[in-house]
Amino acid sequence: MTNSNRKSKTIKPENSAPRKRLGARSREQQIIDESISFFAEKGFTGKTRELASRLGFTQPLLYRYFHTKQDLIDRVFEEVYLNRIKPDWIVQLQDRSRPLEERLCEFYTVYSQATYRYEWIRIYMFSALMGEKLNQRYIKLIENEILTPICLELRDYYRLPDCEPVSQVELDHVWVTHGGLFYYAVRKHIYHSRVGNDFSAIVSRAISTMLAGSKTIFSDQFDDA
């Protein structure tokens, strides 16, 4: 075979082109996405050096985007928890033209789809075990933005006045349902135990049980007052 024939058969590899450099925003999002997976697997004791290695660059480059590990953890919290709560959920929850049971079932269906995921559950549990304040922030958010509005809808459902601040007894009653559905996700993603596949039926039963017990709980609150 002549040299000219050899040259004609030479094919340049497709992957020989230089790798395209990511812009600052794309790189930052890449770090956040990988950090979510990393912390869900390792917990917050995971080393940033290992995280940087997974990303394929050095630890100093990681700290160019997030100056401290806590800065990165805070951003992960924002991405995994705060950004997944949608304001229109509460708007729909407060739409009194629809039956309350229907609204509550719909809310917990969409809420679970957005939150009851592997990384969400595991990061939440690791945060609690490490004593991170992220859990306290999230619990406060849930009480203010979700559970308190549910309490007010329950008052309206039973024709009770809503002039008094929502009591701890009322919140605790709703927390039992909220926490029970959360524990379904813990059993699935933390304990890897057997769970029912029909989550909508689980939600429906939980809401029916809560509504059945709410009349006594809520009425007693106003009788005592």
PDB file of C-alpha atoms in Angstrom:
ATOM      1  CA  MET A   1       0.000   0.000   0.000  1.00  0.00           C
ATOM      2  CA  THR A   2       1.394   3.415  -0.996  1.00  0.00           C
ATOM      3  CA  ASN A   3       1.819   6.353   1.390  1.00  0.00           C
ATOM      4  CA  SER A   4      -0.968   8.214  -0.393  1.00  0.00           C
ATOM      5  CA  ASN A   5      -3.351   5.307   0.235  1.00  0.00           C
ATOM      6  CA  ARG A   6      -2.391   5.210   3.913  1.00  0.00           C
ATOM      7  CA  LYS A   7      -3.146   8.926   4.210  1.00  0.00           C
ATOM      8  CA  SER A   8      -6.523   8.552   2.535  1.00  0.00           C
ATOM      9  CA  LYS A   9      -7.569   5.941   5.102  1.00  0.00           C
ATOM     10  CA  THR A  10      -6.536   7.996   8.132  1.00  0.00           C
ATOM     11  CA  ILE A  11      -9.627   9.027  10.052  1.00  0.00           C
ATOM     12  CA  LYS A  12      -9.488  11.679  12.719  1.00  0.00           C
ATOM     13  CA  PRO A  13     -11.124  10.403  15.973  1.00  0.00           C
ATOM     14  CA  GLU A  14     -14.409  12.097  16.784  1.00  0.00           C
ATOM     15  CA  ASN A  15     -13.314  12.807  20.355  1.00  0.00           C
ATOM     16  CA  SER A  16     -10.068  14.500  19.371  1.00  0.00           C
ATOM     17  CA  ALA A  17     -11.691  17.957  19.355  1.00  0.00           C
ATOM     18  CA  PRO A  18     -10.880  20.069  22.420  1.00  0.00           C
ATOM     19  CA  ARG A  19     -13.442  19.816  25.199  1.00  0.00           C
ATOM     20  CA  LYS A  20     -15.720  22.831  25.344  1.00  0.00           C
ATOM     21  CA  ARG A  21     -15.189  24.862  28.500  1.00  0.00           C
ATOM     22  CA  LEU A  22     -18.263  25.477  30.602  1.00  0.00           C
ATOM     23  CA  GLY A  23     -19.366  28.996  31.407  1.00  0.00           C
ATOM     24  CA  ALA A  24     -19.432  30.129  35.031  1.00  0.00           C
ATOM     25  CA  ARG A  25     -23.179  29.531  35.478  1.00  0.00           C
ATOM     26  CA  SER A  26     -23.071  26.103  33.853  1.00  0.00           C
ATOM     27  CA  ARG A  27     -20.062  25.128  35.950  1.00  0.00           C
ATOM     28  CA  GLU A  28     -21.781  26.299  39.136  1.00  0.00           C
ATOM     29  CA  GLN A  29     -24.899  24.289  38.298  1.00  0.00           C
ATOM     30  CA  GLN A  30     -22.725  21.261  37.559  1.00  0.00           C
ATOM     31  CA  ILE A  31     -21.206  21.567  41.028  1.00  0.00           C
ATOM     32  CA  ILE A  32     -24.630  21.886  42.661  1.00  0.00           C
ATOM     33  CA  ASP A  33     -26.063  18.875  40.822  1.00  0.00           C
ATOM     34  CA  GLU A  34     -23.104  16.662  41.704  1.00  0.00           C
ATOM     35  CA  SER A  35     -23.109  17.952  45.304  1.00  0.00           C
ATOM     36  CA  ILE A  36     -26.734  16.911  45.728  1.00  0.00           C
ATOM     37  CA  SER A  37     -25.890  13.341  44.690  1.00  0.00           C
ATOM     38  CA  PHE A  38     -22.676  13.389  46.738  1.00  0.00           C
ATOM     39  CA  PHE A  39     -24.227  14.606  50.005  1.00  0.00           C
ATOM     40  CA  ALA A  40     -27.205  12.272  49.577  1.00  0.00           C
ATOM     41  CA  GLU A  41     -24.739   9.362  49.416  1.00  0.00           C
ATOM     42  CA  LYS A  42     -22.053  10.468  51.894  1.00  0.00           C
ATOM     43  CA  GLY A  43     -23.805  12.893  54.198  1.00  0.00           C
ATOM     44  CA  PHE A  44     -22.315  16.239  55.157  1.00  0.00           C
ATOM     45  CA  THR A  45     -19.125  14.591  56.426  1.00  0.00           C
ATOM     46  CA  GLY A  46     -18.191  13.912  52.810  1.00  0.00           C
ATOM     47  CA  LYS A  47     -14.934  15.628  51.862  1.00  0.00           C
ATOM     48  CA  THR A  48     -14.917  18.401  49.273  1.00  0.00           C
ATOM     49  CA  ARG A  49     -11.675  16.958  47.881  1.00  0.00           C
ATOM     50  CA  GLU A  50     -13.557  13.805  46.902  1.00  0.00           C
ATOM     51  CA  LEU A  51     -16.413  15.879  45.500  1.00  0.00           C
ATOM     52  CA  ALA A  52     -13.975  17.868  43.350  1.00  0.00           C
ATOM     53  CA  SER A  53     -12.417  14.610  42.137  1.00  0.00           C
ATOM     54  CA  ARG A  54     -15.819  13.361  41.055  1.00  0.00           C
ATOM     55  CA  LEU A  55     -16.351  16.578  39.148  1.00  0.00           C
ATOM     56  CA  GLY A  56     -12.996  16.146  37.431  1.00  0.00           C
ATOM     57  CA  PHE A  57     -11.243  19.223  38.719  1.00  0.00           C
ATOM     58  CA  THR A  58      -9.277  20.468  41.708  1.00  0.00           C
ATOM     59  CA  GLN A  59     -10.496  21.432  45.156  1.00  0.00           C
ATOM     60  CA  PRO A  60      -9.223  25.050  44.746  1.00  0.00           C
ATOM     61  CA  LEU A  61     -11.412  25.397  41.643  1.00  0.00           C
ATOM     62  CA  LEU A  62     -14.415  24.195  43.664  1.00  0.00           C
ATOM     63  CA  TYR A  63     -13.722  26.899  46.256  1.00  0.00           C
ATOM     64  CA  ARG A  64     -13.647  29.538  43.554  1.00  0.00           C
ATOM     65  CA  TYR A  65     -17.381  28.990  43.153  1.00  0.00           C
ATOM     66  CA  PHE A  66     -18.229  28.262  46.797  1.00  0.00           C
ATOM     67  CA  HIS A  67     -15.806  29.823  49.248  1.00  0.00           C
ATOM     68  CA  THR A  68     -16.644  27.417  52.080  1.00  0.00           C
ATOM     69  CA  LYS A  69     -18.230  24.008  52.431  1.00  0.00           C
ATOM     70  CA  GLN A  70     -21.093  25.620  54.354  1.00  0.00           C
ATOM     71  CA  ASP A  71     -21.770  27.942  51.411  1.00  0.00           C
ATOM     72  CA  LEU A  72     -22.124  24.874  49.218  1.00  0.00           C
ATOM     73  CA  ILE A  73     -24.391  23.121  51.747  1.00  0.00           C
ATOM     74  CA  ASP A  74     -26.607  26.207  51.952  1.00  0.00           C
ATOM     75  CA  ARG A  75     -26.925  26.281  48.174  1.00  0.00           C
ATOM     76  CA  VAL A  76     -27.799  22.584  48.080  1.00  0.00           C
ATOM     77  CA  PHE A  77     -30.502  23.267  50.692  1.00  0.00           C
ATOM     78  CA  GLU A  78     -31.899  26.058  48.542  1.00  0.00           C
ATOM     79  CA  GLU A  79     -31.909  23.878  45.439  1.00  0.00           C
ATOM     80  CA  VAL A  80     -33.332  20.716  47.020  1.00  0.00           C
ATOM     81  CA  TYR A  81     -35.838  22.246  49.449  1.00  0.00           C
ATOM     82  CA  LEU A  82     -36.714  25.892  48.883  1.00  0.00           C
ATOM     83  CA  ASN A  83     -36.887  25.819  45.089  1.00  0.00           C
ATOM     84  CA  ARG A  84     -39.244  22.845  45.059  1.00  0.00           C
ATOM     85  CA  ILE A  85     -42.025  24.546  47.006  1.00  0.00           C
ATOM     86  CA  LYS A  86     -44.358  26.231  44.539  1.00  0.00           C
ATOM     87  CA  PRO A  87     -46.538  29.213  45.571  1.00  0.00           C
ATOM     88  CA  ASP A  88     -49.455  28.006  43.441  1.00  0.00           C
ATOM     89  CA  TRP A  89     -49.745  24.892  45.645  1.00  0.00           C
ATOM     90  CA  ILE A  90     -51.053  27.056  48.478  1.00  0.00           C
ATOM     91  CA  VAL A  91     -53.284  29.064  46.140  1.00  0.00           C
ATOM     92  CA  GLN A  92     -54.958  25.839  45.000  1.00  0.00           C
ATOM     93  CA  LEU A  93     -55.099  24.547  48.571  1.00  0.00           C
ATOM     94  CA  GLN A  94     -57.073  27.656  49.583  1.00  0.00           C
ATOM     95  CA  ASP A  95     -59.537  27.453  46.691  1.00  0.00           C
ATOM     96  CA  ARG A  96     -62.741  26.981  48.701  1.00  0.00           C
ATOM     97  CA  SER A  97     -64.832  26.437  45.599  1.00  0.00           C
ATOM     98  CA  ARG A  98     -63.559  22.848  45.688  1.00  0.00           C
ATOM     99  CA  PRO A  99     -64.051  20.188  48.395  1.00  0.00           C
ATOM    100  CA  LEU A 100     -61.337  20.310  51.059  1.00  0.00           C
ATOM    101  CA  GLU A 101     -60.613  16.587  50.909  1.00  0.00           C
ATOM    102  CA  GLU A 102     -59.989  16.856  47.175  1.00  0.00           C
ATOM    103  CA  ARG A 103     -57.678  19.848  47.666  1.00  0.00           C
ATOM    104  CA  LEU A 104     -55.661  18.133  50.392  1.00  0.00           C
ATOM    105  CA  CYS A 105     -55.255  14.923  48.400  1.00  0.00           C
ATOM    106  CA  GLU A 106     -54.126  16.896  45.367  1.00  0.00           C
ATOM    107  CA  PHE A 107     -51.666  18.931  47.423  1.00  0.00           C
ATOM    108  CA  TYR A 108     -49.969  15.927  49.023  1.00  0.00           C
ATOM    109  CA  THR A 109     -49.783  14.171  45.673  1.00  0.00           C
ATOM    110  CA  VAL A 110     -47.893  17.031  43.998  1.00  0.00           C
ATOM    111  CA  TYR A 111     -45.861  17.767  47.146  1.00  0.00           C
ATOM    112  CA  SER A 112     -44.698  14.156  47.361  1.00  0.00           C
ATOM    113  CA  GLN A 113     -43.778  14.087  43.678  1.00  0.00           C
ATOM    114  CA  ALA A 114     -41.545  17.122  44.189  1.00  0.00           C
ATOM    115  CA  THR A 115     -39.987  16.138  47.500  1.00  0.00           C
ATOM    116  CA  TYR A 116     -40.228  12.449  48.405  1.00  0.00           C
ATOM    117  CA  ARG A 117     -37.165  11.543  46.391  1.00  0.00           C
ATOM    118  CA  TYR A 118     -33.951   9.710  47.199  1.00  0.00           C
ATOM    119  CA  GLU A 119     -31.718  12.789  47.514  1.00  0.00           C
ATOM    120  CA  TRP A 120     -34.355  14.919  49.273  1.00  0.00           C
ATOM    121  CA  ILE A 121     -35.020  12.350  51.993  1.00  0.00           C
ATOM    122  CA  ARG A 122     -31.404  11.335  52.565  1.00  0.00           C
ATOM    123  CA  ILE A 123     -30.042  14.887  52.722  1.00  0.00           C
ATOM    124  CA  TYR A 124     -32.826  15.811  55.125  1.00  0.00           C
ATOM    125  CA  MET A 125     -31.991  12.898  57.427  1.00  0.00           C
ATOM    126  CA  PHE A 126     -28.229  13.493  57.263  1.00  0.00           C
ATOM    127  CA  SER A 127     -28.856  17.137  58.089  1.00  0.00           C
ATOM    128  CA  ALA A 128     -30.867  16.191  61.167  1.00  0.00           C
ATOM    129  CA  LEU A 129     -28.220  13.737  62.393  1.00  0.00           C
ATOM    130  CA  MET A 130     -25.459  16.330  61.987  1.00  0.00           C
ATOM    131  CA  GLY A 131     -27.426  18.965  63.871  1.00  0.00           C
ATOM    132  CA  GLU A 132     -27.551  21.250  60.856  1.00  0.00           C
ATOM    133  CA  LYS A 133     -29.931  24.188  61.174  1.00  0.00           C
ATOM    134  CA  LEU A 134     -31.287  23.452  57.716  1.00  0.00           C
ATOM    135  CA  ASN A 135     -33.939  21.144  59.169  1.00  0.00           C
ATOM    136  CA  GLN A 136     -35.108  23.779  61.623  1.00  0.00           C
ATOM    137  CA  ARG A 137     -35.425  26.280  58.787  1.00  0.00           C
ATOM    138  CA  TYR A 138     -37.378  23.824  56.681  1.00  0.00           C
ATOM    139  CA  ILE A 139     -39.705  22.811  59.512  1.00  0.00           C
ATOM    140  CA  LYS A 140     -40.442  26.468  60.218  1.00  0.00           C
ATOM    141  CA  LEU A 141     -41.119  27.026  56.536  1.00  0.00           C
ATOM    142  CA  ILE A 142     -43.484  24.054  56.394  1.00  0.00           C
ATOM    143  CA  GLU A 143     -45.384  25.207  59.472  1.00  0.00           C
ATOM    144  CA  ASN A 144     -45.766  28.765  58.205  1.00  0.00           C
ATOM    145  CA  GLU A 145     -46.383  28.160  54.517  1.00  0.00           C
ATOM    146  CA  ILE A 146     -48.240  24.830  54.472  1.00  0.00           C
ATOM    147  CA  LEU A 147     -49.508  23.531  57.818  1.00  0.00           C
ATOM    148  CA  THR A 148     -50.908  26.832  59.111  1.00  0.00           C
ATOM    149  CA  PRO A 149     -52.957  27.358  55.902  1.00  0.00           C
ATOM    150  CA  ILE A 150     -54.230  23.766  56.227  1.00  0.00           C
ATOM    151  CA  CYS A 151     -55.322  24.507  59.800  1.00  0.00           C
ATOM    152  CA  LEU A 152     -57.243  27.558  58.591  1.00  0.00           C
ATOM    153  CA  GLU A 153     -58.933  25.494  55.882  1.00  0.00           C
ATOM    154  CA  LEU A 154     -59.942  22.933  58.508  1.00  0.00           C
ATOM    155  CA  ARG A 155     -61.490  25.697  60.606  1.00  0.00           C
ATOM    156  CA  ASP A 156     -63.498  26.855  57.613  1.00  0.00           C
ATOM    157  CA  TYR A 157     -64.515  23.276  56.844  1.00  0.00           C
ATOM    158  CA  TYR A 158     -66.055  22.946  60.298  1.00  0.00           C
ATOM    159  CA  ARG A 159     -67.466  26.500  60.333  1.00  0.00           C
ATOM    160  CA  LEU A 160     -65.176  27.571  63.148  1.00  0.00           C
ATOM    161  CA  PRO A 161     -63.911  31.138  63.596  1.00  0.00           C
ATOM    162  CA  ASP A 162     -60.432  31.945  62.349  1.00  0.00           C
ATOM    163  CA  CYS A 163     -59.848  35.041  64.464  1.00  0.00           C
ATOM    164  CA  GLU A 164     -57.524  33.234  66.901  1.00  0.00           C
ATOM    165  CA  PRO A 165     -53.901  32.393  66.037  1.00  0.00           C
ATOM    166  CA  VAL A 166     -53.375  28.784  65.013  1.00  0.00           C
ATOM    167  CA  SER A 167     -52.579  26.798  68.162  1.00  0.00           C
ATOM    168  CA  GLN A 168     -49.890  24.213  68.714  1.00  0.00           C
ATOM    169  CA  VAL A 169     -52.586  21.581  69.222  1.00  0.00           C
ATOM    170  CA  GLU A 170     -53.949  22.306  65.753  1.00  0.00           C
ATOM    171  CA  LEU A 171     -50.485  22.211  64.214  1.00  0.00           C
ATOM    172  CA  ASP A 172     -49.628  18.960  65.993  1.00  0.00           C
ATOM    173  CA  HIS A 173     -52.802  17.373  64.648  1.00  0.00           C
ATOM    174  CA  VAL A 174     -51.883  18.271  61.066  1.00  0.00           C
ATOM    175  CA  TRP A 175     -48.243  17.312  61.671  1.00  0.00           C
ATOM    176  CA  VAL A 176     -49.364  13.742  62.425  1.00  0.00           C
ATOM    177  CA  THR A 177     -50.693  13.418  58.878  1.00  0.00           C
ATOM    178  CA  HIS A 178     -47.846  15.330  57.267  1.00  0.00           C
ATOM    179  CA  GLY A 179     -45.234  13.334  59.195  1.00  0.00           C
ATOM    180  CA  GLY A 180     -46.953  10.034  58.516  1.00  0.00           C
ATOM    181  CA  LEU A 181     -46.769  10.590  54.758  1.00  0.00           C
ATOM    182  CA  PHE A 182     -43.143  11.710  55.109  1.00  0.00           C
ATOM    183  CA  TYR A 183     -42.366   8.481  56.946  1.00  0.00           C
ATOM    184  CA  TYR A 184     -43.597   6.534  53.924  1.00  0.00           C
ATOM    185  CA  ALA A 185     -40.695   8.090  51.991  1.00  0.00           C
ATOM    186  CA  VAL A 186     -38.260   7.355  54.844  1.00  0.00           C
ATOM    187  CA  ARG A 187     -39.245   3.686  54.798  1.00  0.00           C
ATOM    188  CA  LYS A 188     -38.736   3.616  51.045  1.00  0.00           C
ATOM    189  CA  HIS A 189     -35.474   5.566  50.664  1.00  0.00           C
ATOM    190  CA  ILE A 190     -33.740   5.098  54.041  1.00  0.00           C
ATOM    191  CA  TYR A 191     -34.862   1.692  55.306  1.00  0.00           C
ATOM    192  CA  HIS A 192     -35.516   0.262  51.822  1.00  0.00           C
ATOM    193  CA  SER A 193     -38.481  -1.584  53.270  1.00  0.00           C
ATOM    194  CA  ARG A 194     -41.560  -2.755  51.453  1.00  0.00           C
ATOM    195  CA  VAL A 195     -44.115   0.007  50.806  1.00  0.00           C
ATOM    196  CA  GLY A 196     -47.421   0.136  48.991  1.00  0.00           C
ATOM    197  CA  ASN A 197     -47.263   1.126  45.325  1.00  0.00           C
ATOM    198  CA  ASP A 198     -50.541   3.055  45.265  1.00  0.00           C
ATOM    199  CA  PHE A 199     -49.431   6.234  47.000  1.00  0.00           C
ATOM    200  CA  SER A 200     -52.583   8.111  45.977  1.00  0.00           C
ATOM    201  CA  ALA A 201     -54.653   5.585  47.952  1.00  0.00           C
ATOM    202  CA  ILE A 202     -52.349   6.049  50.960  1.00  0.00           C
ATOM    203  CA  VAL A 203     -52.820   9.821  50.746  1.00  0.00           C
ATOM    204  CA  SER A 204     -56.582   9.442  50.440  1.00  0.00           C
ATOM    205  CA  ARG A 205     -56.807   7.267  53.564  1.00  0.00           C
ATOM    206  CA  ALA A 206     -54.525   9.603  55.529  1.00  0.00           C
ATOM    207  CA  ILE A 207     -56.593  12.674  54.611  1.00  0.00           C
ATOM    208  CA  SER A 208     -59.879  10.918  55.416  1.00  0.00           C
ATOM    209  CA  THR A 209     -58.517   9.948  58.829  1.00  0.00           C
ATOM    210  CA  MET A 210     -57.299  13.486  59.524  1.00  0.00           C
ATOM    211  CA  LEU A 211     -60.652  15.019  58.571  1.00  0.00           C
ATOM    212  CA  ALA A 212     -62.520  12.509  60.709  1.00  0.00           C
ATOM    213  CA  GLY A 213     -60.504  13.472  63.785  1.00  0.00           C
ATOM    214  CA  SER A 214     -60.252  17.186  63.113  1.00  0.00           C
ATOM    215  CA  LYS A 215     -63.760  18.145  64.166  1.00  0.00           C
ATOM    216  CA  THR A 216     -63.217  17.080  67.767  1.00  0.00           C
ATOM    217  CA  ILE A 217     -59.694  18.483  67.984  1.00  0.00           C
ATOM    218  CA  PHE A 218     -60.570  21.835  66.470  1.00  0.00           C
ATOM    219  CA  SER A 219     -63.906  22.220  68.230  1.00  0.00           C
ATOM    220  CA  ASP A 220     -62.302  21.516  71.611  1.00  0.00           C
ATOM    221  CA  GLN A 221     -59.805  24.289  70.964  1.00  0.00           C
ATOM    222  CA  PHE A 222     -62.579  26.849  70.667  1.00  0.00           C
ATOM    223  CA  ASP A 223     -64.669  25.371  73.478  1.00  0.00           C
ATOM    224  CA  ASP A 224     -61.684  25.756  75.809  1.00  0.00           C
ATOM    225  CA  ALA A 225     -61.217  29.357  74.732  1.00  0.00           C
TER     226      ALA A 225
END
